[in-house]
C-alpha positions as protocol buffer text, in pm:
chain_id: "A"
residue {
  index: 1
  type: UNK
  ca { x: -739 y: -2223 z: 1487 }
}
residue {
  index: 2
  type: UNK
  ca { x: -415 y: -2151 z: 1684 }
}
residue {
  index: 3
  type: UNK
  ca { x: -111 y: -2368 z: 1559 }
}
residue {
  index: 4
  type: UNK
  ca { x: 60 y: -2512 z: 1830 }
}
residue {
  index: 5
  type: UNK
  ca { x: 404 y: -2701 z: 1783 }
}
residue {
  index: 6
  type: UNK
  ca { x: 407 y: -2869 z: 2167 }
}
residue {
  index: 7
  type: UNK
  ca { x: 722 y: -3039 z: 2076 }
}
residue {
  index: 8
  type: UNK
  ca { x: 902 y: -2802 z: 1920 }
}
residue {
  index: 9
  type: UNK
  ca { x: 797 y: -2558 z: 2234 }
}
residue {
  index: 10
  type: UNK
  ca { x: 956 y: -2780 z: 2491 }
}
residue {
  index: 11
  type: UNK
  ca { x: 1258 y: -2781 z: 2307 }
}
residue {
  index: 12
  type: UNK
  ca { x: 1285 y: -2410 z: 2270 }
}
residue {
  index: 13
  type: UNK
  ca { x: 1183 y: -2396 z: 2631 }
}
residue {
  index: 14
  type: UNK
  ca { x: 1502 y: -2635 z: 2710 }
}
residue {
  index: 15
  type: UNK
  ca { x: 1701 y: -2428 z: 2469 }
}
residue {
  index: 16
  type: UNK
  ca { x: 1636 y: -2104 z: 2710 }
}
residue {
  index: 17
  type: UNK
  ca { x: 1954 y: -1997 z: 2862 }
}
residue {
  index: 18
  type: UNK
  ca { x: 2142 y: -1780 z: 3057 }
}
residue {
  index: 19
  type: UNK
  ca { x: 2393 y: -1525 z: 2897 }
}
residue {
  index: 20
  type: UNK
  ca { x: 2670 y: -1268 z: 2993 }
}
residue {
  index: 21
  type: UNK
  ca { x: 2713 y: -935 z: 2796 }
}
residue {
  index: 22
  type: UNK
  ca { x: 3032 y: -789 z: 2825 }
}
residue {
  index: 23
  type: UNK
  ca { x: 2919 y: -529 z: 3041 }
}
residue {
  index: 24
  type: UNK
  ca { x: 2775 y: -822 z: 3284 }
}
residue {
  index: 25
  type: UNK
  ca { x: 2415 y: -768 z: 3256 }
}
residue {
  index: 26
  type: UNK
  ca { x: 2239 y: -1060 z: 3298 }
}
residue {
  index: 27
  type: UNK
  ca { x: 2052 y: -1135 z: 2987 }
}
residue {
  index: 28
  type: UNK
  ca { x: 1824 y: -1438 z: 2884 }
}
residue {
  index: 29
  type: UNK
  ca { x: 1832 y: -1545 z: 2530 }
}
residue {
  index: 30
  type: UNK
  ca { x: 1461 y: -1589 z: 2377 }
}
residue {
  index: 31
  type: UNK
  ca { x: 1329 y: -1881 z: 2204 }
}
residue {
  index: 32
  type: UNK
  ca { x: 1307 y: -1679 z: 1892 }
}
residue {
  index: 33
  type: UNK
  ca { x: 1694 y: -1666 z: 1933 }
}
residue {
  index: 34
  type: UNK
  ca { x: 1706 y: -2011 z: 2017 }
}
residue {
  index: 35
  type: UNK
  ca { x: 1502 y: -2115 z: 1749 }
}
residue {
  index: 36
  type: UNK
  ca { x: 1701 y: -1900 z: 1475 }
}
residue {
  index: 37
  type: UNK
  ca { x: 1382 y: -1674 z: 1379 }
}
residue {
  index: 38
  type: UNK
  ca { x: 1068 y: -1483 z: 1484 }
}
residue {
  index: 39
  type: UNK
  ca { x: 738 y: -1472 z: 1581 }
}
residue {
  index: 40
  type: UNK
  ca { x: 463 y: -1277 z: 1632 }
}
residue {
  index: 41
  type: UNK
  ca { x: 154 y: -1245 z: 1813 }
}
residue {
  index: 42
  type: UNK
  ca { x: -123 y: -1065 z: 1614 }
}
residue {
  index: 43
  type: UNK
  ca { x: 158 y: -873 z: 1349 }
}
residue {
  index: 44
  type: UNK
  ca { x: 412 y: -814 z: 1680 }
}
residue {
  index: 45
  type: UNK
  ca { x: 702 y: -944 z: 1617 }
}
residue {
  index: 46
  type: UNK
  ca { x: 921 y: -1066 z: 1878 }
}
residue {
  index: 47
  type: UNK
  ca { x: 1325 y: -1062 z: 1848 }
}
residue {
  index: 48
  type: UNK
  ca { x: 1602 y: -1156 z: 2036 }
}
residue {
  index: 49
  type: UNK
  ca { x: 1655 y: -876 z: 2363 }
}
residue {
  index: 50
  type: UNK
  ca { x: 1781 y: -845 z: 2723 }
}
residue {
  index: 51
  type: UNK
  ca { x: 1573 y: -918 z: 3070 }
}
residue {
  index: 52
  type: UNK
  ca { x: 1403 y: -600 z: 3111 }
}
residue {
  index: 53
  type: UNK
  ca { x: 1581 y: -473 z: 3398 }
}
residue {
  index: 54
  type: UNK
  ca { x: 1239 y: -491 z: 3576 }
}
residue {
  index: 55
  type: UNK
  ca { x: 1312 y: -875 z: 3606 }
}
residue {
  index: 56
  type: UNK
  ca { x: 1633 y: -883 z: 3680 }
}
residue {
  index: 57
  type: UNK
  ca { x: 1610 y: -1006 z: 4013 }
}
residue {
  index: 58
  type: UNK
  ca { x: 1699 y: -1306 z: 4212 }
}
residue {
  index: 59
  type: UNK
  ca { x: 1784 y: -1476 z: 3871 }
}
residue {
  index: 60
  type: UNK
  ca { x: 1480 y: -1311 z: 3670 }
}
residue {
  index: 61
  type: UNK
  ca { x: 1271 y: -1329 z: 3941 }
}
residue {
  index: 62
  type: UNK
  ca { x: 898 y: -1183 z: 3856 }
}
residue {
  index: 63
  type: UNK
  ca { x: 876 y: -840 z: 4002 }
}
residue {
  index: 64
  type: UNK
  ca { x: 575 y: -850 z: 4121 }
}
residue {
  index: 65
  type: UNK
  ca { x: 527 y: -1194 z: 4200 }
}
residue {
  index: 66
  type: UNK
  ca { x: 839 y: -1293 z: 4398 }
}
residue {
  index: 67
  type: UNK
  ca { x: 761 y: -1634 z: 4456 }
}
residue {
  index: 68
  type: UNK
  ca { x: 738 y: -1758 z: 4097 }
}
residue {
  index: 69
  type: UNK
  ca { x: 1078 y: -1817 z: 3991 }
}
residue {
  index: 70
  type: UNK
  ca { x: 969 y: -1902 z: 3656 }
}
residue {
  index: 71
  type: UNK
  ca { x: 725 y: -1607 z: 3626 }
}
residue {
  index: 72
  type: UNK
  ca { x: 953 y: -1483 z: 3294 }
}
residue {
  index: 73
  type: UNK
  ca { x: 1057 y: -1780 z: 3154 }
}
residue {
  index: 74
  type: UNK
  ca { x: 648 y: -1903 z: 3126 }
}
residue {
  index: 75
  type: UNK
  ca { x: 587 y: -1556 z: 2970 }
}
residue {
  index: 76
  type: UNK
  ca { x: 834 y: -1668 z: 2709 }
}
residue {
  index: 77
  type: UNK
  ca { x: 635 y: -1999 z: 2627 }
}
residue {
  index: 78
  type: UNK
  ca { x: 321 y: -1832 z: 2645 }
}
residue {
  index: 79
  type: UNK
  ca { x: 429 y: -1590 z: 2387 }
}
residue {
  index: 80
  type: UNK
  ca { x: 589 y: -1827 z: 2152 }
}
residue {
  index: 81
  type: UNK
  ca { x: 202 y: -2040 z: 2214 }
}
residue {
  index: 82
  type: UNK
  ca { x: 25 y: -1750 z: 2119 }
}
residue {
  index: 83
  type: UNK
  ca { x: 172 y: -1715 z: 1733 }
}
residue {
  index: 84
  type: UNK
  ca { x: -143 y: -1695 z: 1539 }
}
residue {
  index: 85
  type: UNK
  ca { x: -162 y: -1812 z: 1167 }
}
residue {
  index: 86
  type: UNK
  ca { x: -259 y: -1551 z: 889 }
}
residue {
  index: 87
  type: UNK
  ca { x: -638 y: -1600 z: 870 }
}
residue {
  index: 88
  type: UNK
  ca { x: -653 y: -1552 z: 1211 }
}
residue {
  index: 89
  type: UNK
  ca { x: -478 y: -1216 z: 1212 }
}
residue {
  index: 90
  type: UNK
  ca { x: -692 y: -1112 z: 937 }
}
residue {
  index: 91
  type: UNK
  ca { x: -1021 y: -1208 z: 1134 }
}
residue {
  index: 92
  type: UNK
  ca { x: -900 y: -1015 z: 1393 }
}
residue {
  index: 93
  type: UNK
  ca { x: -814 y: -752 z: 1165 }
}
residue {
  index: 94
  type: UNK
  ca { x: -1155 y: -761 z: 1054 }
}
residue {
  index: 95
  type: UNK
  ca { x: -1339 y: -752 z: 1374 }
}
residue {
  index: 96
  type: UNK
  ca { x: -1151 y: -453 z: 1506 }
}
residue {
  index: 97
  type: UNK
  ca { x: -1257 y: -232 z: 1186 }
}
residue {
  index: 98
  type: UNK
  ca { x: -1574 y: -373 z: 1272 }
}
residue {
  index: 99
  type: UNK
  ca { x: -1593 y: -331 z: 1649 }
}
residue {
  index: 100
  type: UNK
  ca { x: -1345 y: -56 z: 1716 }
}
residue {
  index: 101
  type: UNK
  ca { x: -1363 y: 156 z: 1394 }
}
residue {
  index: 102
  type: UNK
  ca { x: -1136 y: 376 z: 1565 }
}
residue {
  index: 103
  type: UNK
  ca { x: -847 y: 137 z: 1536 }
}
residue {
  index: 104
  type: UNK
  ca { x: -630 y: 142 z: 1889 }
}
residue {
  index: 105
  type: UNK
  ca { x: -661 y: 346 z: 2193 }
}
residue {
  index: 106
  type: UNK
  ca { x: -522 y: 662 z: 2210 }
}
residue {
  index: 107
  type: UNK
  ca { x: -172 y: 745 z: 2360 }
}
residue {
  index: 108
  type: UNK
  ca { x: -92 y: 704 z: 2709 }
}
residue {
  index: 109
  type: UNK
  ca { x: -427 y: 477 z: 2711 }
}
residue {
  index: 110
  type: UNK
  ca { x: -478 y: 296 z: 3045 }
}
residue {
  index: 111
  type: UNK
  ca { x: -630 y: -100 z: 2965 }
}
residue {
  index: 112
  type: UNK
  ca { x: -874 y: -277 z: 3220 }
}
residue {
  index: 113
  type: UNK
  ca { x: -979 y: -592 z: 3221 }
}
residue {
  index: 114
  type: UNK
  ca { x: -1257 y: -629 z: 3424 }
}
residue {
  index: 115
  type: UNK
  ca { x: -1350 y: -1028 z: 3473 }
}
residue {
  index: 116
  type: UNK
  ca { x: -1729 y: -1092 z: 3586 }
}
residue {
  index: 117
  type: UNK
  ca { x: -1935 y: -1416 z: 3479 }
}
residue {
  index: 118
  type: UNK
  ca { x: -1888 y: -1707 z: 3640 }
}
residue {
  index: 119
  type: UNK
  ca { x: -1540 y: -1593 z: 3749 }
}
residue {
  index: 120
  type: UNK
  ca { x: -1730 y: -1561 z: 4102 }
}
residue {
  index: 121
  type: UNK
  ca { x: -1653 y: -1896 z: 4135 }
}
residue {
  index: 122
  type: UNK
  ca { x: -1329 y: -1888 z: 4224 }
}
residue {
  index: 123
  type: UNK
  ca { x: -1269 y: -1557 z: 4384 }
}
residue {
  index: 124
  type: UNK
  ca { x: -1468 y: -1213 z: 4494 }
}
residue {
  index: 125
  type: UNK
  ca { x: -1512 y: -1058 z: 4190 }
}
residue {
  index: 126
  type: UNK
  ca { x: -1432 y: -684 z: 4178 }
}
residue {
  index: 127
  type: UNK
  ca { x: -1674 y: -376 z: 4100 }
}
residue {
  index: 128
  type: UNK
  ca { x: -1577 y: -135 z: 3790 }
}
residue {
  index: 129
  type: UNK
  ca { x: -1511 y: 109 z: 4069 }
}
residue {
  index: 130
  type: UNK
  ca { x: -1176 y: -29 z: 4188 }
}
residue {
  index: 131
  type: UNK
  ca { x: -1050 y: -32 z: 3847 }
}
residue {
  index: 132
  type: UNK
  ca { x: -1127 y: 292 z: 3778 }
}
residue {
  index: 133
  type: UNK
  ca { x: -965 y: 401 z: 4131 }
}
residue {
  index: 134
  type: UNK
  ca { x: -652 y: 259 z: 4013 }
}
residue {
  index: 135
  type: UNK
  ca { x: -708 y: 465 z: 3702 }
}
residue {
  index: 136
  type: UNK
  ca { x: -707 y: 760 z: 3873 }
}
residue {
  index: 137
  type: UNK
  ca { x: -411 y: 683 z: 4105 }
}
residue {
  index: 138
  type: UNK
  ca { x: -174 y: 592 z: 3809 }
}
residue {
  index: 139
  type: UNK
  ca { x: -313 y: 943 z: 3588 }
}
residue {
  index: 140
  type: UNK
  ca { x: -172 y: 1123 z: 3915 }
}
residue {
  index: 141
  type: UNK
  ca { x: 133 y: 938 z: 3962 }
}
residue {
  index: 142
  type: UNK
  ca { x: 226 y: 931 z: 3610 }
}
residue {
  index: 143
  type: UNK
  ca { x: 81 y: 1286 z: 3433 }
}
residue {
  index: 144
  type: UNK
  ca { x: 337 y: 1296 z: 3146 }
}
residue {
  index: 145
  type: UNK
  ca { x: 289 y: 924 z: 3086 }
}
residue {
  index: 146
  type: UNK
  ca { x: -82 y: 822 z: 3157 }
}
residue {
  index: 147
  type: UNK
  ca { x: -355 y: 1028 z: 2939 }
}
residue {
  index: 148
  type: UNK
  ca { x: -723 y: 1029 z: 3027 }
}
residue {
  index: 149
  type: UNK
  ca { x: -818 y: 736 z: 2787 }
}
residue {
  index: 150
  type: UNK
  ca { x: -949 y: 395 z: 2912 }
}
residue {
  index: 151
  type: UNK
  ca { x: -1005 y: 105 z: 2727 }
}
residue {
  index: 152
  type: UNK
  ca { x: -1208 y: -142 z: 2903 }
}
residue {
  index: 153
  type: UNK
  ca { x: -1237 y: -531 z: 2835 }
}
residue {
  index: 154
  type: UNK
  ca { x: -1495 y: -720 z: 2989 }
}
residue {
  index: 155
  type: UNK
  ca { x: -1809 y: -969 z: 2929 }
}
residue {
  index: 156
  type: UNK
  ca { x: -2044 y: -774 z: 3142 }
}
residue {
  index: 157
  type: UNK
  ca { x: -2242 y: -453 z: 2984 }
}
residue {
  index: 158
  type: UNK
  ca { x: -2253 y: -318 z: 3308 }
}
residue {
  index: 159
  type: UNK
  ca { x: -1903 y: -252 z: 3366 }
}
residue {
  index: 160
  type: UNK
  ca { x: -1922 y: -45 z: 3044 }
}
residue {
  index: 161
  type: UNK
  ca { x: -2196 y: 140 z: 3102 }
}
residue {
  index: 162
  type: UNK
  ca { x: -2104 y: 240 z: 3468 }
}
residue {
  index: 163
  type: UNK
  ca { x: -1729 y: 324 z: 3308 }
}
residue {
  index: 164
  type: UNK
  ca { x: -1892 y: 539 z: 3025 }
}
residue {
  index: 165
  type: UNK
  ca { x: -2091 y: 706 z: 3327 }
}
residue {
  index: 166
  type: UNK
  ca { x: -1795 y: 775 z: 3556 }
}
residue {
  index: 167
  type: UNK
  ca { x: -1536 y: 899 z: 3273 }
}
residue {
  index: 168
  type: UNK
  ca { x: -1846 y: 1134 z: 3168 }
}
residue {
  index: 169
  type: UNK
  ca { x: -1850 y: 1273 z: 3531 }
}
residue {
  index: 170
  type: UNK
  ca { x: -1458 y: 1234 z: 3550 }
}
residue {
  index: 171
  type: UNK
  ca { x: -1346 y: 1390 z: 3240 }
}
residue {
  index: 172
  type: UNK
  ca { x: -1216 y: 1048 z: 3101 }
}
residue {
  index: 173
  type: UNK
  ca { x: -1239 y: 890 z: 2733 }
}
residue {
  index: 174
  type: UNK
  ca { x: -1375 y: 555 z: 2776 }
}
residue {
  index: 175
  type: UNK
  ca { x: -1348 y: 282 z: 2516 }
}
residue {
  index: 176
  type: UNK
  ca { x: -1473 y: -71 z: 2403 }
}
residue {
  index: 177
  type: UNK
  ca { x: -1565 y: -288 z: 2154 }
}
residue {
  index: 178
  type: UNK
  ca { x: -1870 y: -289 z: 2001 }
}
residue {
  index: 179
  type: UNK
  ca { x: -1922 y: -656 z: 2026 }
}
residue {
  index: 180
  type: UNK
  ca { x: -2235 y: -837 z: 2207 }
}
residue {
  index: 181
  type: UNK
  ca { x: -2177 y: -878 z: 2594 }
}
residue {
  index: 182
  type: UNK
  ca { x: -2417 y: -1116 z: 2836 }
}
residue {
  index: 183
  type: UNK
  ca { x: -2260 y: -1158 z: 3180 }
}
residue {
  index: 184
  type: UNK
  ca { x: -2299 y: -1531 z: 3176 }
}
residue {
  index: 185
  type: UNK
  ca { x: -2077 y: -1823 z: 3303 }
}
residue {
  index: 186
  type: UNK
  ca { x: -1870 y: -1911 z: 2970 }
}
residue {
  index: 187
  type: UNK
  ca { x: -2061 y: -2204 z: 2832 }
}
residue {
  index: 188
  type: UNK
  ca { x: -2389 y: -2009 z: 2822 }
}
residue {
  index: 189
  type: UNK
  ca { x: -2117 y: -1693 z: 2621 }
}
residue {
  index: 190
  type: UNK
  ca { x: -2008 y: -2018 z: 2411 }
}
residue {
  index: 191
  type: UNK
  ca { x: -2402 y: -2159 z: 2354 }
}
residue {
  index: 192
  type: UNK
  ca { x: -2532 y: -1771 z: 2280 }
}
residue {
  index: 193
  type: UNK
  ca { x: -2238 y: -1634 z: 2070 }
}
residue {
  index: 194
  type: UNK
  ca { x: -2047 y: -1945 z: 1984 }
}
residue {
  index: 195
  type: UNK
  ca { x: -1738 y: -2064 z: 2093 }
}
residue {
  index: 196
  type: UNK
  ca { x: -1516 y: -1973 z: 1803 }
}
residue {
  index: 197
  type: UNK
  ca { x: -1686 y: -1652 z: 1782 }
}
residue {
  index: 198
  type: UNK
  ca { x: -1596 y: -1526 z: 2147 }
}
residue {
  index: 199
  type: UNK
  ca { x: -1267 y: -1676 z: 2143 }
}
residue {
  index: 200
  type: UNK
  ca { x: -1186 y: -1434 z: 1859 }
}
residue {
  index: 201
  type: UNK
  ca { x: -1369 y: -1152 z: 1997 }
}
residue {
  index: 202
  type: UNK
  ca { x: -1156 y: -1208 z: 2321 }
}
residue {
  index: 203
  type: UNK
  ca { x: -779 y: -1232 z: 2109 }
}
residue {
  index: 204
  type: UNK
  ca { x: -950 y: -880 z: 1919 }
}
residue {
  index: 205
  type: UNK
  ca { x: -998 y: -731 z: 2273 }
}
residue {
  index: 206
  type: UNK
  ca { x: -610 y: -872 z: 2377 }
}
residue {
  index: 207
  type: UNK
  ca { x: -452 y: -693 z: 2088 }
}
residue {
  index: 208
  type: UNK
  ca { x: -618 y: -392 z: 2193 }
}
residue {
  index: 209
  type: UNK
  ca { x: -536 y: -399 z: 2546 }
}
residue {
  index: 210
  type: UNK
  ca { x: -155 y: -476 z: 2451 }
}
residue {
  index: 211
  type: UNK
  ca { x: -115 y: -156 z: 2243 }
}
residue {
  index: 212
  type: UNK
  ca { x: -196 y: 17 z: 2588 }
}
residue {
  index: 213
  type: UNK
  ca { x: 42 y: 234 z: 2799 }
}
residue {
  index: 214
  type: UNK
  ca { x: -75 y: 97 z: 3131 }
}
residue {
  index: 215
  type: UNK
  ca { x: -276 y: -161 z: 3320 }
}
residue {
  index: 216
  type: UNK
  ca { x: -521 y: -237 z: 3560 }
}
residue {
  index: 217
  type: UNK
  ca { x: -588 y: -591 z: 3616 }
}
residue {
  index: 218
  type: UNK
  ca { x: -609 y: -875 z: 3879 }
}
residue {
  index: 219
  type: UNK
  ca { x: -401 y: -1147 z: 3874 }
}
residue {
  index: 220
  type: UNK
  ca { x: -621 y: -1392 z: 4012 }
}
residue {
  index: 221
  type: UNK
  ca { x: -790 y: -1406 z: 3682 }
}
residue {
  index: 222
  type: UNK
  ca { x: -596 y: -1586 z: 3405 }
}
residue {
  index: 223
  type: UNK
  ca { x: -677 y: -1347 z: 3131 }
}
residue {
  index: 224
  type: UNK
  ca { x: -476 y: -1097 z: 3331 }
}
residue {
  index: 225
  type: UNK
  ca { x: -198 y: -1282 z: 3344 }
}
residue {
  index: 226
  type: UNK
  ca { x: -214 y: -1380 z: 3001 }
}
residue {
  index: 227
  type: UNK
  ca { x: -181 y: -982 z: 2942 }
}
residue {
  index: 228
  type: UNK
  ca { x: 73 y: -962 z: 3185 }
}
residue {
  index: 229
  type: UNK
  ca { x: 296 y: -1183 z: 2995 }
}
residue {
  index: 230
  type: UNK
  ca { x: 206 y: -1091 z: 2666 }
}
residue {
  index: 231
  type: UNK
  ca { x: 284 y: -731 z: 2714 }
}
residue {
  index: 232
  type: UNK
  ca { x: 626 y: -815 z: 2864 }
}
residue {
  index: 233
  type: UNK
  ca { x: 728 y: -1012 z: 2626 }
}
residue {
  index: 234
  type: UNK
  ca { x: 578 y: -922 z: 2290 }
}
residue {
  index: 235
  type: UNK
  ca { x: 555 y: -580 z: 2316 }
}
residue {
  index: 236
  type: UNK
  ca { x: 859 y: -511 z: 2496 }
}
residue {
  index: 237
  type: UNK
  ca { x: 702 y: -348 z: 2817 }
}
residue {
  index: 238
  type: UNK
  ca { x: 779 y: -521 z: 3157 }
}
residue {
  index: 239
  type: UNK
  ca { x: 911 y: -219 z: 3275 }
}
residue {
  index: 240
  type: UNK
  ca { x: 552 y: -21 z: 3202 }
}
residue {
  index: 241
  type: UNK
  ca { x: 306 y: 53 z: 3507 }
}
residue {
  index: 242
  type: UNK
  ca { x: 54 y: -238 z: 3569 }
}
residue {
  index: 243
  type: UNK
  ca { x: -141 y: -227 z: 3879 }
}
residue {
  index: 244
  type: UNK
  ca { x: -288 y: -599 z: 4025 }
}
residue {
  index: 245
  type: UNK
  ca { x: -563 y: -459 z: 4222 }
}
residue {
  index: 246
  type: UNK
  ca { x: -772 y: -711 z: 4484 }
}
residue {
  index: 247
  type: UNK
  ca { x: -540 y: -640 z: 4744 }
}
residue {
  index: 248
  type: UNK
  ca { x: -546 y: -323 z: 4944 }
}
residue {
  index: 249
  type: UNK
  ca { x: -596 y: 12 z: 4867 }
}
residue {
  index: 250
  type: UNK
  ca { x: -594 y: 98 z: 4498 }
}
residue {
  index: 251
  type: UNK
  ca { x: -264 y: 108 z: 4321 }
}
residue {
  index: 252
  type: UNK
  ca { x: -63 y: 110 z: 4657 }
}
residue {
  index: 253
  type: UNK
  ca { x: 26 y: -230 z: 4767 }
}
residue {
  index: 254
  type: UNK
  ca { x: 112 y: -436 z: 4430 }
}
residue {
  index: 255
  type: UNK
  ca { x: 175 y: -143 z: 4199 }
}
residue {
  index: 256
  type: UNK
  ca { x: 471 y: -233 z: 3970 }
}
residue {
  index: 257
  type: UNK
  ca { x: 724 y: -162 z: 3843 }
}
């Protein structure tokens, strides 16, 4: 079960503030800093450090998403949400010797999150295919940065097997946790798998996408975001390529940084 000290949040929310280095970068002080301490999501530990400068904009404006003001300052909360107790990490620890015996993606791994089930709901969901594009734009862009490794998240066995297919054709590594996948809305996942069960699959599958080099994602699903902030905060890499795909041709339009 995740621990979650509402009150004490808001404060440390409240206690976020502005600061000026001597050099006059602007800088915003964590709530670990505010709170005197640490905290960690799944054994990363976050500690007091500057904007990235990929931020620092219109007052820490989100770079990719100019009209949430607040875009960095909820990445902070979500972090500090997100501490997990010690039994979780160990279940998690667990499941990935269990599901992903080979422990993390390689270097210079790209993550995608690919979002099917009853995500249709709300939005067009988006074939394998334009993740992969994006894949294959940011390996081009970035050669010395981006190896040929993909490690793919998603509830539907499709997407896996059609990624396994293409990076055989492609001359990519593809990887994914062994787990059980039914691409179902998420109270038929909950009623086949169990509720506790997925949810810990799904932090297992988080971890693994954070340790990535880049992303692929689409913001309109939540679990994107929730990487999105995650990775700049906890592991220190707003400034790393992440591509929000949905909206034009692959990797061109909302590419960031």
């Amino acid at each position: 079960m995740l621990k979650v000290y509402i009150l004490k949040c808001v404060l440390a929310q409240l206690a976020l503030l502005y600061v000026t280095s001597k050099h006059k970068t602007s800088r915003i002080r964590p709530i670990s800093s505010a709170l005197n301490g640490t905290w960690s999501f799944c054994g990363f530990d976050i500690t007091s450090s500057p904007t990235p400068n990929a931020l620092i904009r219109n007052n820490a404006t989100h770079i990719a998403i100019q009209d949430k003001r607040w875009y960095w300052w909820r990445s902070q909360a979500v972090a500090y949400l997100l501490r997990l107790n010690d039994r979780t990490r160990e279940e998690i620890d667990r499941r990935t010797q269990l599901y992903f015996p080979v422990g993390s993606p390689p270097p210079g791994s790209i993550s995608a999150h690919v979002r099917h089930g009853d995500k249709g709901l709300e939005m067009a969901v988006l074939p394998a295919s334009d993740f992969l594009l994006s894949a294959e734009y940011l390996a081009r862009r970035l050669p010395g940065l981006i190896s040929h490794n993909i490690f793919v998240s998603t509830e539907d066995p499709e997407v896996v097997t059609s990624t396994m297919s293409w990076g055989a054709e492609n001359g990519w590594a593809v990887y994914f946790t062994l787990n059980e996948r039914a691409n179902l809305p998420l109270y038929e996942l909950f009623g086949r798998f169990g509720g506790v069960h997925e949810m810990l699959n799904g932090l297992m599958n988080l971890r693994l996408a954070l340790t990535c080099r880049a992303w692929v994602c689409t913001l309109g699903s939540n679990w994107c975001s929730l990487i999105d902030e995650l990775r700049a905060t906890v592991m220190r890499q707003a400034n790393a390529p992440y591509v929000n795909i949905g909206f034009g041709a692959p990797g061109t339009d909302h590419y960031y940084p």
